[in-house]
Amino acid sequence: MAKKTTNAAAPLTFDVPVSLIGKLGTNQKKLGLKSASEVVRMAISDFNFEKYEASAEEHRQISVRLPADIKTKLTKVAKKKNVSAGELLRVAIDSLEAKRGLKKK
């Protein structure tokens, strides 16, 4: 029986912003690499994961009641803007303070 290669390449799919895809292409050309996979492998090998600290703020799930017309509007705008309804809620809540003249504590 043939021995399995432990270092065989395996596909990995993940979402990245479109701007990062542009950087992948630019870095690929500048570094003379043959593929985006080579760029990613180099980035991973060069990155110091020990010093990495996640910048994402902790999230909590909440439940609110919305009238049907507001919920429909939110859903339509989210679809049109290609974002989640949650993202729209977060930016709306964030902007409320400035729009209503509330002071940050």
PDB file of N, CA and C in Angstrom:
ATOM      1  N   MET A   1       0.835  -1.174   0.000  1.00  0.00           N
ATOM      2  CA  MET A   1       0.000   0.000   0.000  1.00  0.00           C
ATOM      3  C   MET A   1       0.885   1.243   0.000  1.00  0.00           C
ATOM      4  N   ALA A   2       0.504   2.225  -0.803  1.00  0.00           N
ATOM      5  CA  ALA A   2       1.291   3.458  -0.907  1.00  0.00           C
ATOM      6  C   ALA A   2       1.129   4.292   0.352  1.00  0.00           C
ATOM      7  N   LYS A   3       2.222   4.893   0.760  1.00  0.00           N
ATOM      8  CA  LYS A   3       2.206   5.748   1.937  1.00  0.00           C
ATOM      9  C   LYS A   3       1.571   7.090   1.579  1.00  0.00           C
ATOM     10  N   LYS A   4       0.664   7.579   2.438  1.00  0.00           N
ATOM     11  CA  LYS A   4       0.022   8.875   2.206  1.00  0.00           C
ATOM     12  C   LYS A   4       1.024   9.994   2.436  1.00  0.00           C
ATOM     13  N   THR A   5       0.975  10.978   1.572  1.00  0.00           N
ATOM     14  CA  THR A   5       1.800  12.162   1.741  1.00  0.00           C
ATOM     15  C   THR A   5       1.091  13.070   2.732  1.00  0.00           C
ATOM     16  N   THR A   6       1.741  13.383   3.835  1.00  0.00           N
ATOM     17  CA  THR A   6       1.112  14.214   4.857  1.00  0.00           C
ATOM     18  C   THR A   6       1.116  15.680   4.489  1.00  0.00           C
ATOM     19  N   ASN A   7       1.881  16.063   3.499  1.00  0.00           N
ATOM     20  CA  ASN A   7       1.999  17.461   3.130  1.00  0.00           C
ATOM     21  C   ASN A   7       1.311  17.753   1.790  1.00  0.00           C
ATOM     22  N   ALA A   8       0.358  16.902   1.411  1.00  0.00           N
ATOM     23  CA  ALA A   8      -0.347  17.108   0.147  1.00  0.00           C
ATOM     24  C   ALA A   8      -1.219  18.349   0.238  1.00  0.00           C
ATOM     25  N   ALA A   9      -1.298  19.079  -0.858  1.00  0.00           N
ATOM     26  CA  ALA A   9      -2.127  20.290  -0.888  1.00  0.00           C
ATOM     27  C   ALA A   9      -3.598  19.904  -0.837  1.00  0.00           C
ATOM     28  N   ALA A  10      -4.355  20.668  -0.076  1.00  0.00           N
ATOM     29  CA  ALA A  10      -5.792  20.449   0.034  1.00  0.00           C
ATOM     30  C   ALA A  10      -6.497  21.785  -0.155  1.00  0.00           C
ATOM     31  N   PRO A  11      -7.634  21.777  -0.840  1.00  0.00           N
ATOM     32  CA  PRO A  11      -8.334  23.051  -1.062  1.00  0.00           C
ATOM     33  C   PRO A  11      -8.903  23.628   0.231  1.00  0.00           C
ATOM     34  N   LEU A  12      -8.874  24.942   0.333  1.00  0.00           N
ATOM     35  CA  LEU A  12      -9.460  25.663   1.463  1.00  0.00           C
ATOM     36  C   LEU A  12     -10.204  26.850   0.877  1.00  0.00           C
ATOM     37  N   THR A  13     -11.474  26.940   1.153  1.00  0.00           N
ATOM     38  CA  THR A  13     -12.300  28.025   0.626  1.00  0.00           C
ATOM     39  C   THR A  13     -12.667  28.967   1.756  1.00  0.00           C
ATOM     40  N   PHE A  14     -12.515  30.273   1.532  1.00  0.00           N
ATOM     41  CA  PHE A  14     -12.887  31.258   2.539  1.00  0.00           C
ATOM     42  C   PHE A  14     -13.242  32.563   1.850  1.00  0.00           C
ATOM     43  N   ASP A  15     -14.019  33.399   2.539  1.00  0.00           N
ATOM     44  CA  ASP A  15     -14.426  34.694   2.002  1.00  0.00           C
ATOM     45  C   ASP A  15     -13.360  35.731   2.279  1.00  0.00           C
ATOM     46  N   VAL A  16     -13.092  36.553   1.280  1.00  0.00           N
ATOM     47  CA  VAL A  16     -12.188  37.689   1.448  1.00  0.00           C
ATOM     48  C   VAL A  16     -12.816  38.903   0.771  1.00  0.00           C
ATOM     49  N   PRO A  17     -12.534  40.092   1.264  1.00  0.00           N
ATOM     50  CA  PRO A  17     -13.039  41.287   0.586  1.00  0.00           C
ATOM     51  C   PRO A  17     -12.431  41.395  -0.816  1.00  0.00           C
ATOM     52  N   VAL A  18     -13.176  41.990  -1.724  1.00  0.00           N
ATOM     53  CA  VAL A  18     -12.705  42.153  -3.098  1.00  0.00           C
ATOM     54  C   VAL A  18     -11.381  42.905  -3.133  1.00  0.00           C
ATOM     55  N   SER A  19     -11.213  43.880  -2.236  1.00  0.00           N
ATOM     56  CA  SER A  19      -9.954  44.638  -2.207  1.00  0.00           C
ATOM     57  C   SER A  19      -8.762  43.730  -1.908  1.00  0.00           C
ATOM     58  N   LEU A  20      -8.980  42.694  -1.117  1.00  0.00           N
ATOM     59  CA  LEU A  20      -7.900  41.773  -0.789  1.00  0.00           C
ATOM     60  C   LEU A  20      -7.556  40.880  -1.980  1.00  0.00           C
ATOM     61  N   ILE A  21      -8.537  40.582  -2.815  1.00  0.00           N
ATOM     62  CA  ILE A  21      -8.270  39.800  -4.026  1.00  0.00           C
ATOM     63  C   ILE A  21      -7.344  40.602  -4.937  1.00  0.00           C
ATOM     64  N   GLY A  22      -7.575  41.905  -5.000  1.00  0.00           N
ATOM     65  CA  GLY A  22      -6.682  42.772  -5.773  1.00  0.00           C
ATOM     66  C   GLY A  22      -5.268  42.739  -5.243  1.00  0.00           C
ATOM     67  N   LYS A  23      -5.135  42.762  -3.910  1.00  0.00           N
ATOM     68  CA  LYS A  23      -3.807  42.694  -3.298  1.00  0.00           C
ATOM     69  C   LYS A  23      -3.133  41.364  -3.593  1.00  0.00           C
ATOM     70  N   LEU A  24      -3.913  40.297  -3.612  1.00  0.00           N
ATOM     71  CA  LEU A  24      -3.347  38.986  -3.938  1.00  0.00           C
ATOM     72  C   LEU A  24      -2.710  39.028  -5.328  1.00  0.00           C
ATOM     73  N   GLY A  25      -3.453  39.563  -6.303  1.00  0.00           N
ATOM     74  CA  GLY A  25      -2.942  39.645  -7.675  1.00  0.00           C
ATOM     75  C   GLY A  25      -1.718  40.526  -7.784  1.00  0.00           C
ATOM     76  N   THR A  26      -1.759  41.669  -7.113  1.00  0.00           N
ATOM     77  CA  THR A  26      -0.627  42.594  -7.135  1.00  0.00           C
ATOM     78  C   THR A  26       0.612  41.943  -6.527  1.00  0.00           C
ATOM     79  N   ASN A  27       0.434  41.312  -5.365  1.00  0.00           N
ATOM     80  CA  ASN A  27       1.573  40.653  -4.702  1.00  0.00           C
ATOM     81  C   ASN A  27       2.092  39.484  -5.527  1.00  0.00           C
ATOM     82  N   GLN A  28       1.196  38.775  -6.180  1.00  0.00           N
ATOM     83  CA  GLN A  28       1.612  37.655  -7.022  1.00  0.00           C
ATOM     84  C   GLN A  28       2.547  38.140  -8.123  1.00  0.00           C
ATOM     85  N   LYS A  29       2.180  39.240  -8.780  1.00  0.00           N
ATOM     86  CA  LYS A  29       3.015  39.793  -9.847  1.00  0.00           C
ATOM     87  C   LYS A  29       4.336  40.322  -9.308  1.00  0.00           C
ATOM     88  N   LYS A  30       4.268  41.117  -8.222  1.00  0.00           N
ATOM     89  CA  LYS A  30       5.479  41.721  -7.662  1.00  0.00           C
ATOM     90  C   LYS A  30       6.468  40.680  -7.172  1.00  0.00           C
ATOM     91  N   LEU A  31       5.949  39.581  -6.618  1.00  0.00           N
ATOM     92  CA  LEU A  31       6.819  38.548  -6.066  1.00  0.00           C
ATOM     93  C   LEU A  31       7.184  37.476  -7.093  1.00  0.00           C
ATOM     94  N   GLY A  32       6.609  37.564  -8.287  1.00  0.00           N
ATOM     95  CA  GLY A  32       6.910  36.589  -9.335  1.00  0.00           C
ATOM     96  C   GLY A  32       6.388  35.201  -9.008  1.00  0.00           C
ATOM     97  N   LEU A  33       5.262  35.127  -8.349  1.00  0.00           N
ATOM     98  CA  LEU A  33       4.689  33.830  -7.981  1.00  0.00           C
ATOM     99  C   LEU A  33       3.698  33.371  -9.040  1.00  0.00           C
ATOM    100  N   LYS A  34       3.464  32.068  -9.092  1.00  0.00           N
ATOM    101  CA  LYS A  34       2.632  31.492 -10.147  1.00  0.00           C
ATOM    102  C   LYS A  34       1.137  31.500  -9.840  1.00  0.00           C
ATOM    103  N   SER A  35       0.763  31.610  -8.557  1.00  0.00           N
ATOM    104  CA  SER A  35      -0.664  31.510  -8.225  1.00  0.00           C
ATOM    105  C   SER A  35      -0.995  32.239  -6.939  1.00  0.00           C
ATOM    106  N   ALA A  36      -2.294  32.453  -6.741  1.00  0.00           N
ATOM    107  CA  ALA A  36      -2.769  33.036  -5.489  1.00  0.00           C
ATOM    108  C   ALA A  36      -2.448  32.097  -4.324  1.00  0.00           C
ATOM    109  N   SER A  37      -2.478  30.812  -4.579  1.00  0.00           N
ATOM    110  CA  SER A  37      -2.146  29.833  -3.534  1.00  0.00           C
ATOM    111  C   SER A  37      -0.729  30.050  -3.015  1.00  0.00           C
ATOM    112  N   GLU A  38       0.205  30.352  -3.922  1.00  0.00           N
ATOM    113  CA  GLU A  38       1.587  30.607  -3.504  1.00  0.00           C
ATOM    114  C   GLU A  38       1.675  31.864  -2.652  1.00  0.00           C
ATOM    115  N   VAL A  39       0.898  32.882  -3.013  1.00  0.00           N
ATOM    116  CA  VAL A  39       0.884  34.121  -2.224  1.00  0.00           C
ATOM    117  C   VAL A  39       0.371  33.829  -0.821  1.00  0.00           C
ATOM    118  N   VAL A  40      -0.721  33.076  -0.738  1.00  0.00           N
ATOM    119  CA  VAL A  40      -1.311  32.747   0.565  1.00  0.00           C
ATOM    120  C   VAL A  40      -0.344  31.914   1.391  1.00  0.00           C
ATOM    121  N   ARG A  41       0.309  30.926   0.782  1.00  0.00           N
ATOM    122  CA  ARG A  41       1.280  30.109   1.526  1.00  0.00           C
ATOM    123  C   ARG A  41       2.417  30.974   2.060  1.00  0.00           C
ATOM    124  N   MET A  42       2.884  31.924   1.243  1.00  0.00           N
ATOM    125  CA  MET A  42       3.967  32.799   1.686  1.00  0.00           C
ATOM    126  C   MET A  42       3.482  33.707   2.821  1.00  0.00           C
ATOM    127  N   ALA A  43       2.281  34.246   2.681  1.00  0.00           N
ATOM    128  CA  ALA A  43       1.736  35.128   3.718  1.00  0.00           C
ATOM    129  C   ALA A  43       1.608  34.386   5.046  1.00  0.00           C
ATOM    130  N   ILE A  44       1.134  33.150   4.986  1.00  0.00           N
ATOM    131  CA  ILE A  44       0.971  32.352   6.208  1.00  0.00           C
ATOM    132  C   ILE A  44       2.327  32.040   6.830  1.00  0.00           C
ATOM    133  N   SER A  45       3.296  31.684   5.997  1.00  0.00           N
ATOM    134  CA  SER A  45       4.610  31.329   6.558  1.00  0.00           C
ATOM    135  C   SER A  45       5.332  32.547   7.133  1.00  0.00           C
ATOM    136  N   ASP A  46       5.052  33.746   6.586  1.00  0.00           N
ATOM    137  CA  ASP A  46       5.706  34.963   7.072  1.00  0.00           C
ATOM    138  C   ASP A  46       5.012  35.597   8.273  1.00  0.00           C
ATOM    139  N   PHE A  47       3.742  35.268   8.487  1.00  0.00           N
ATOM    140  CA  PHE A  47       2.955  35.951   9.515  1.00  0.00           C
ATOM    141  C   PHE A  47       3.269  35.415  10.905  1.00  0.00           C
ATOM    142  N   ASN A  48       3.377  36.306  11.886  1.00  0.00           N
ATOM    143  CA  ASN A  48       3.636  35.912  13.276  1.00  0.00           C
ATOM    144  C   ASN A  48       2.300  35.749  13.997  1.00  0.00           C
ATOM    145  N   PHE A  49       1.791  34.541  14.025  1.00  0.00           N
ATOM    146  CA  PHE A  49       0.494  34.260  14.646  1.00  0.00           C
ATOM    147  C   PHE A  49       0.534  34.393  16.157  1.00  0.00           C
ATOM    148  N   GLU A  50       1.708  34.302  16.756  1.00  0.00           N
ATOM    149  CA  GLU A  50       1.834  34.439  18.208  1.00  0.00           C
ATOM    150  C   GLU A  50       1.476  35.851  18.660  1.00  0.00           C
ATOM    151  N   LYS A  51       1.751  36.846  17.824  1.00  0.00           N
ATOM    152  CA  LYS A  51       1.461  38.230  18.186  1.00  0.00           C
ATOM    153  C   LYS A  51       0.073  38.683  17.748  1.00  0.00           C
ATOM    154  N   TYR A  52      -0.659  37.828  17.052  1.00  0.00           N
ATOM    155  CA  TYR A  52      -1.983  38.191  16.547  1.00  0.00           C
ATOM    156  C   TYR A  52      -2.994  38.282  17.685  1.00  0.00           C
ATOM    157  N   GLU A  53      -3.757  39.364  17.667  1.00  0.00           N
ATOM    158  CA  GLU A  53      -4.881  39.528  18.587  1.00  0.00           C
ATOM    159  C   GLU A  53      -6.094  39.923  17.767  1.00  0.00           C
ATOM    160  N   ALA A  54      -7.159  39.186  17.923  1.00  0.00           N
ATOM    161  CA  ALA A  54      -8.374  39.464  17.158  1.00  0.00           C
ATOM    162  C   ALA A  54      -8.914  40.843  17.506  1.00  0.00           C
ATOM    163  N   SER A  55      -9.269  41.608  16.486  1.00  0.00           N
ATOM    164  CA  SER A  55      -9.782  42.947  16.726  1.00  0.00           C
ATOM    165  C   SER A  55     -11.308  42.979  16.747  1.00  0.00           C
ATOM    166  N   ALA A  56     -11.921  41.875  16.425  1.00  0.00           N
ATOM    167  CA  ALA A  56     -13.379  41.825  16.386  1.00  0.00           C
ATOM    168  C   ALA A  56     -13.957  41.942  17.794  1.00  0.00           C
ATOM    169  N   GLU A  57     -14.911  42.818  17.909  1.00  0.00           N
ATOM    170  CA  GLU A  57     -15.594  43.015  19.182  1.00  0.00           C
ATOM    171  C   GLU A  57     -16.545  41.838  19.423  1.00  0.00           C
ATOM    172  N   GLU A  58     -16.680  41.445  20.657  1.00  0.00           N
ATOM    173  CA  GLU A  58     -17.579  40.356  20.996  1.00  0.00           C
ATOM    174  C   GLU A  58     -19.008  40.742  20.633  1.00  0.00           C
ATOM    175  N   HIS A  59     -19.742  39.816  20.062  1.00  0.00           N
ATOM    176  CA  HIS A  59     -21.127  40.051  19.664  1.00  0.00           C
ATOM    177  C   HIS A  59     -22.070  39.287  20.579  1.00  0.00           C
ATOM    178  N   ARG A  60     -23.248  39.822  20.756  1.00  0.00           N
ATOM    179  CA  ARG A  60     -24.326  39.149  21.480  1.00  0.00           C
ATOM    180  C   ARG A  60     -25.558  39.181  20.600  1.00  0.00           C
ATOM    181  N   GLN A  61     -26.348  38.160  20.685  1.00  0.00           N
ATOM    182  CA  GLN A  61     -27.569  38.115  19.901  1.00  0.00           C
ATOM    183  C   GLN A  61     -28.693  38.755  20.696  1.00  0.00           C
ATOM    184  N   ILE A  62     -29.465  39.620  20.044  1.00  0.00           N
ATOM    185  CA  ILE A  62     -30.618  40.235  20.688  1.00  0.00           C
ATOM    186  C   ILE A  62     -31.851  39.983  19.825  1.00  0.00           C
ATOM    187  N   SER A  63     -32.989  40.111  20.421  1.00  0.00           N
ATOM    188  CA  SER A  63     -34.246  39.956  19.700  1.00  0.00           C
ATOM    189  C   SER A  63     -35.076  41.208  19.928  1.00  0.00           C
ATOM    190  N   VAL A  64     -35.567  41.794  18.848  1.00  0.00           N
ATOM    191  CA  VAL A  64     -36.407  42.982  18.940  1.00  0.00           C
ATOM    192  C   VAL A  64     -37.667  42.761  18.114  1.00  0.00           C
ATOM    193  N   ARG A  65     -38.698  43.524  18.427  1.00  0.00           N
ATOM    194  CA  ARG A  65     -39.944  43.442  17.665  1.00  0.00           C
ATOM    195  C   ARG A  65     -39.998  44.627  16.701  1.00  0.00           C
ATOM    196  N   LEU A  66     -40.256  44.317  15.430  1.00  0.00           N
ATOM    197  CA  LEU A  66     -40.361  45.353  14.410  1.00  0.00           C
ATOM    198  C   LEU A  66     -41.692  45.211  13.684  1.00  0.00           C
ATOM    199  N   PRO A  67     -42.338  46.330  13.384  1.00  0.00           N
ATOM    200  CA  PRO A  67     -43.540  46.252  12.551  1.00  0.00           C
ATOM    201  C   PRO A  67     -43.192  45.646  11.191  1.00  0.00           C
ATOM    202  N   ALA A  68     -44.148  45.001  10.568  1.00  0.00           N
ATOM    203  CA  ALA A  68     -43.913  44.302   9.302  1.00  0.00           C
ATOM    204  C   ALA A  68     -43.329  45.215   8.230  1.00  0.00           C
ATOM    205  N   ASP A  69     -43.803  46.472   8.148  1.00  0.00           N
ATOM    206  CA  ASP A  69     -43.304  47.362   7.099  1.00  0.00           C
ATOM    207  C   ASP A  69     -41.830  47.713   7.295  1.00  0.00           C
ATOM    208  N   ILE A  70     -41.410  47.892   8.545  1.00  0.00           N
ATOM    209  CA  ILE A  70     -39.997  48.200   8.814  1.00  0.00           C
ATOM    210  C   ILE A  70     -39.130  46.970   8.544  1.00  0.00           C
ATOM    211  N   LYS A  71     -39.609  45.808   8.944  1.00  0.00           N
ATOM    212  CA  LYS A  71     -38.863  44.571   8.713  1.00  0.00           C
ATOM    213  C   LYS A  71     -38.702  44.322   7.207  1.00  0.00           C
ATOM    214  N   THR A  72     -39.770  44.550   6.456  1.00  0.00           N
ATOM    215  CA  THR A  72     -39.723  44.380   4.998  1.00  0.00           C
ATOM    216  C   THR A  72     -38.731  45.352   4.377  1.00  0.00           C
ATOM    217  N   LYS A  73     -38.772  46.607   4.815  1.00  0.00           N
ATOM    218  CA  LYS A  73     -37.843  47.621   4.305  1.00  0.00           C
ATOM    219  C   LYS A  73     -36.403  47.216   4.588  1.00  0.00           C
ATOM    220  N   LEU A  74     -36.145  46.780   5.819  1.00  0.00           N
ATOM    221  CA  LEU A  74     -34.800  46.373   6.219  1.00  0.00           C
ATOM    222  C   LEU A  74     -34.307  45.203   5.364  1.00  0.00           C
ATOM    223  N   THR A  75     -35.163  44.241   5.134  1.00  0.00           N
ATOM    224  CA  THR A  75     -34.804  43.072   4.340  1.00  0.00           C
ATOM    225  C   THR A  75     -34.514  43.457   2.888  1.00  0.00           C
ATOM    226  N   LYS A  76     -35.349  44.334   2.327  1.00  0.00           N
ATOM    227  CA  LYS A  76     -35.143  44.766   0.934  1.00  0.00           C
ATOM    228  C   LYS A  76     -33.844  45.554   0.783  1.00  0.00           C
ATOM    229  N   VAL A  77     -33.580  46.458   1.718  1.00  0.00           N
ATOM    230  CA  VAL A  77     -32.347  47.253   1.642  1.00  0.00           C
ATOM    231  C   VAL A  77     -31.125  46.346   1.795  1.00  0.00           C
ATOM    232  N   ALA A  78     -31.198  45.393   2.717  1.00  0.00           N
ATOM    233  CA  ALA A  78     -30.081  44.464   2.911  1.00  0.00           C
ATOM    234  C   ALA A  78     -29.792  43.690   1.629  1.00  0.00           C
ATOM    235  N   LYS A  79     -30.833  43.227   0.989  1.00  0.00           N
ATOM    236  CA  LYS A  79     -30.658  42.475  -0.258  1.00  0.00           C
ATOM    237  C   LYS A  79     -30.077  43.384  -1.351  1.00  0.00           C
ATOM    238  N   LYS A  80     -30.609  44.606  -1.458  1.00  0.00           N
ATOM    239  CA  LYS A  80     -30.149  45.550  -2.477  1.00  0.00           C
ATOM    240  C   LYS A  80     -28.678  45.926  -2.268  1.00  0.00           C
ATOM    241  N   LYS A  81     -28.278  46.115  -1.002  1.00  0.00           N
ATOM    242  CA  LYS A  81     -26.907  46.516  -0.670  1.00  0.00           C
ATOM    243  C   LYS A  81     -25.971  45.319  -0.525  1.00  0.00           C
ATOM    244  N   ASN A  82     -26.538  44.106  -0.612  1.00  0.00           N
ATOM    245  CA  ASN A  82     -25.765  42.866  -0.479  1.00  0.00           C
ATOM    246  C   ASN A  82     -25.041  42.775   0.867  1.00  0.00           C
ATOM    247  N   VAL A  83     -25.770  43.101   1.929  1.00  0.00           N
ATOM    248  CA  VAL A  83     -25.254  42.981   3.292  1.00  0.00           C
ATOM    249  C   VAL A  83     -26.332  42.309   4.138  1.00  0.00           C
ATOM    250  N   SER A  84     -25.978  41.949   5.343  1.00  0.00           N
ATOM    251  CA  SER A  84     -26.962  41.343   6.234  1.00  0.00           C
ATOM    252  C   SER A  84     -27.824  42.425   6.881  1.00  0.00           C
ATOM    253  N   ALA A  85     -29.006  42.023   7.313  1.00  0.00           N
ATOM    254  CA  ALA A  85     -29.872  42.941   8.055  1.00  0.00           C
ATOM    255  C   ALA A  85     -29.172  43.356   9.347  1.00  0.00           C
ATOM    256  N   GLY A  86     -28.414  42.446   9.946  1.00  0.00           N
ATOM    257  CA  GLY A  86     -27.669  42.748  11.163  1.00  0.00           C
ATOM    258  C   GLY A  86     -26.663  43.859  10.960  1.00  0.00           C
ATOM    259  N   GLU A  87     -25.992  43.859   9.805  1.00  0.00           N
ATOM    260  CA  GLU A  87     -25.033  44.922   9.503  1.00  0.00           C
ATOM    261  C   GLU A  87     -25.745  46.266   9.415  1.00  0.00           C
ATOM    262  N   LEU A  88     -26.898  46.289   8.757  1.00  0.00           N
ATOM    263  CA  LEU A  88     -27.666  47.535   8.664  1.00  0.00           C
ATOM    264  C   LEU A  88     -28.126  48.005  10.037  1.00  0.00           C
ATOM    265  N   LEU A  89     -28.544  47.078  10.889  1.00  0.00           N
ATOM    266  CA  LEU A  89     -28.952  47.442  12.244  1.00  0.00           C
ATOM    267  C   LEU A  89     -27.793  48.040  13.021  1.00  0.00           C
ATOM    268  N   ARG A  90     -26.602  47.433  12.890  1.00  0.00           N
ATOM    269  CA  ARG A  90     -25.433  47.931  13.621  1.00  0.00           C
ATOM    270  C   ARG A  90     -25.078  49.355  13.199  1.00  0.00           C
ATOM    271  N   VAL A  91     -25.085  49.632  11.889  1.00  0.00           N
ATOM    272  CA  VAL A  91     -24.724  50.978  11.457  1.00  0.00           C
ATOM    273  C   VAL A  91     -25.807  51.987  11.808  1.00  0.00           C
ATOM    274  N   ALA A  92     -27.064  51.546  11.786  1.00  0.00           N
ATOM    275  CA  ALA A  92     -28.159  52.443  12.162  1.00  0.00           C
ATOM    276  C   ALA A  92     -28.071  52.816  13.640  1.00  0.00           C
ATOM    277  N   ILE A  93     -27.794  51.836  14.484  1.00  0.00           N
ATOM    278  CA  ILE A  93     -27.672  52.100  15.929  1.00  0.00           C
ATOM    279  C   ILE A  93     -26.462  52.984  16.197  1.00  0.00           C
ATOM    280  N   ASP A  94     -25.349  52.702  15.509  1.00  0.00           N
ATOM    281  CA  ASP A  94     -24.145  53.528  15.669  1.00  0.00           C
ATOM    282  C   ASP A  94     -24.386  54.980  15.265  1.00  0.00           C
ATOM    283  N   SER A  95     -25.146  55.197  14.215  1.00  0.00           N
ATOM    284  CA  SER A  95     -25.358  56.561  13.724  1.00  0.00           C
ATOM    285  C   SER A  95     -26.413  57.318  14.523  1.00  0.00           C
ATOM    286  N   LEU A  96     -27.207  56.610  15.297  1.00  0.00           N
ATOM    287  CA  LEU A  96     -28.280  57.241  16.064  1.00  0.00           C
ATOM    288  C   LEU A  96     -27.746  58.310  17.008  1.00  0.00           C
ATOM    289  N   GLU A  97     -26.647  58.017  17.670  1.00  0.00           N
ATOM    290  CA  GLU A  97     -26.064  58.937  18.639  1.00  0.00           C
ATOM    291  C   GLU A  97     -25.707  60.278  17.998  1.00  0.00           C
ATOM    292  N   ALA A  98     -25.052  60.230  16.854  1.00  0.00           N
ATOM    293  CA  ALA A  98     -24.649  61.464  16.176  1.00  0.00           C
ATOM    294  C   ALA A  98     -25.865  62.197  15.617  1.00  0.00           C
ATOM    295  N   LYS A  99     -26.777  61.447  15.052  1.00  0.00           N
ATOM    296  CA  LYS A  99     -27.938  62.054  14.404  1.00  0.00           C
ATOM    297  C   LYS A  99     -28.862  62.729  15.411  1.00  0.00           C
ATOM    298  N   ARG A 100     -28.991  62.160  16.598  1.00  0.00           N
ATOM    299  CA  ARG A 100     -29.897  62.692  17.614  1.00  0.00           C
ATOM    300  C   ARG A 100     -29.201  63.600  18.606  1.00  0.00           C
ATOM    301  N   GLY A 101     -27.907  63.812  18.428  1.00  0.00           N
ATOM    302  CA  GLY A 101     -27.169  64.720  19.312  1.00  0.00           C
ATOM    303  C   GLY A 101     -26.951  64.170  20.711  1.00  0.00           C
ATOM    304  N   LEU A 102     -26.905  62.858  20.838  1.00  0.00           N
ATOM    305  CA  LEU A 102     -26.653  62.225  22.138  1.00  0.00           C
ATOM    306  C   LEU A 102     -25.158  62.215  22.402  1.00  0.00           C
ATOM    307  N   LYS A 103     -24.797  62.402  23.628  1.00  0.00           N
ATOM    308  CA  LYS A 103     -23.380  62.422  23.980  1.00  0.00           C
ATOM    309  C   LYS A 103     -22.920  61.029  24.334  1.00  0.00           C
ATOM    310  N   LYS A 104     -21.688  60.727  23.922  1.00  0.00           N
ATOM    311  CA  LYS A 104     -21.075  59.447  24.288  1.00  0.00           C
ATOM    312  C   LYS A 104     -20.647  59.519  25.730  1.00  0.00           C
ATOM    313  N   LYS A 105     -20.836  58.425  26.442  1.00  0.00           N
ATOM    314  CA  LYS A 105     -20.429  58.374  27.845  1.00  0.00           C
ATOM    315  C   LYS A 105     -19.162  57.600  27.989  1.00  0.00           C
TER     316      LYS A 105
END
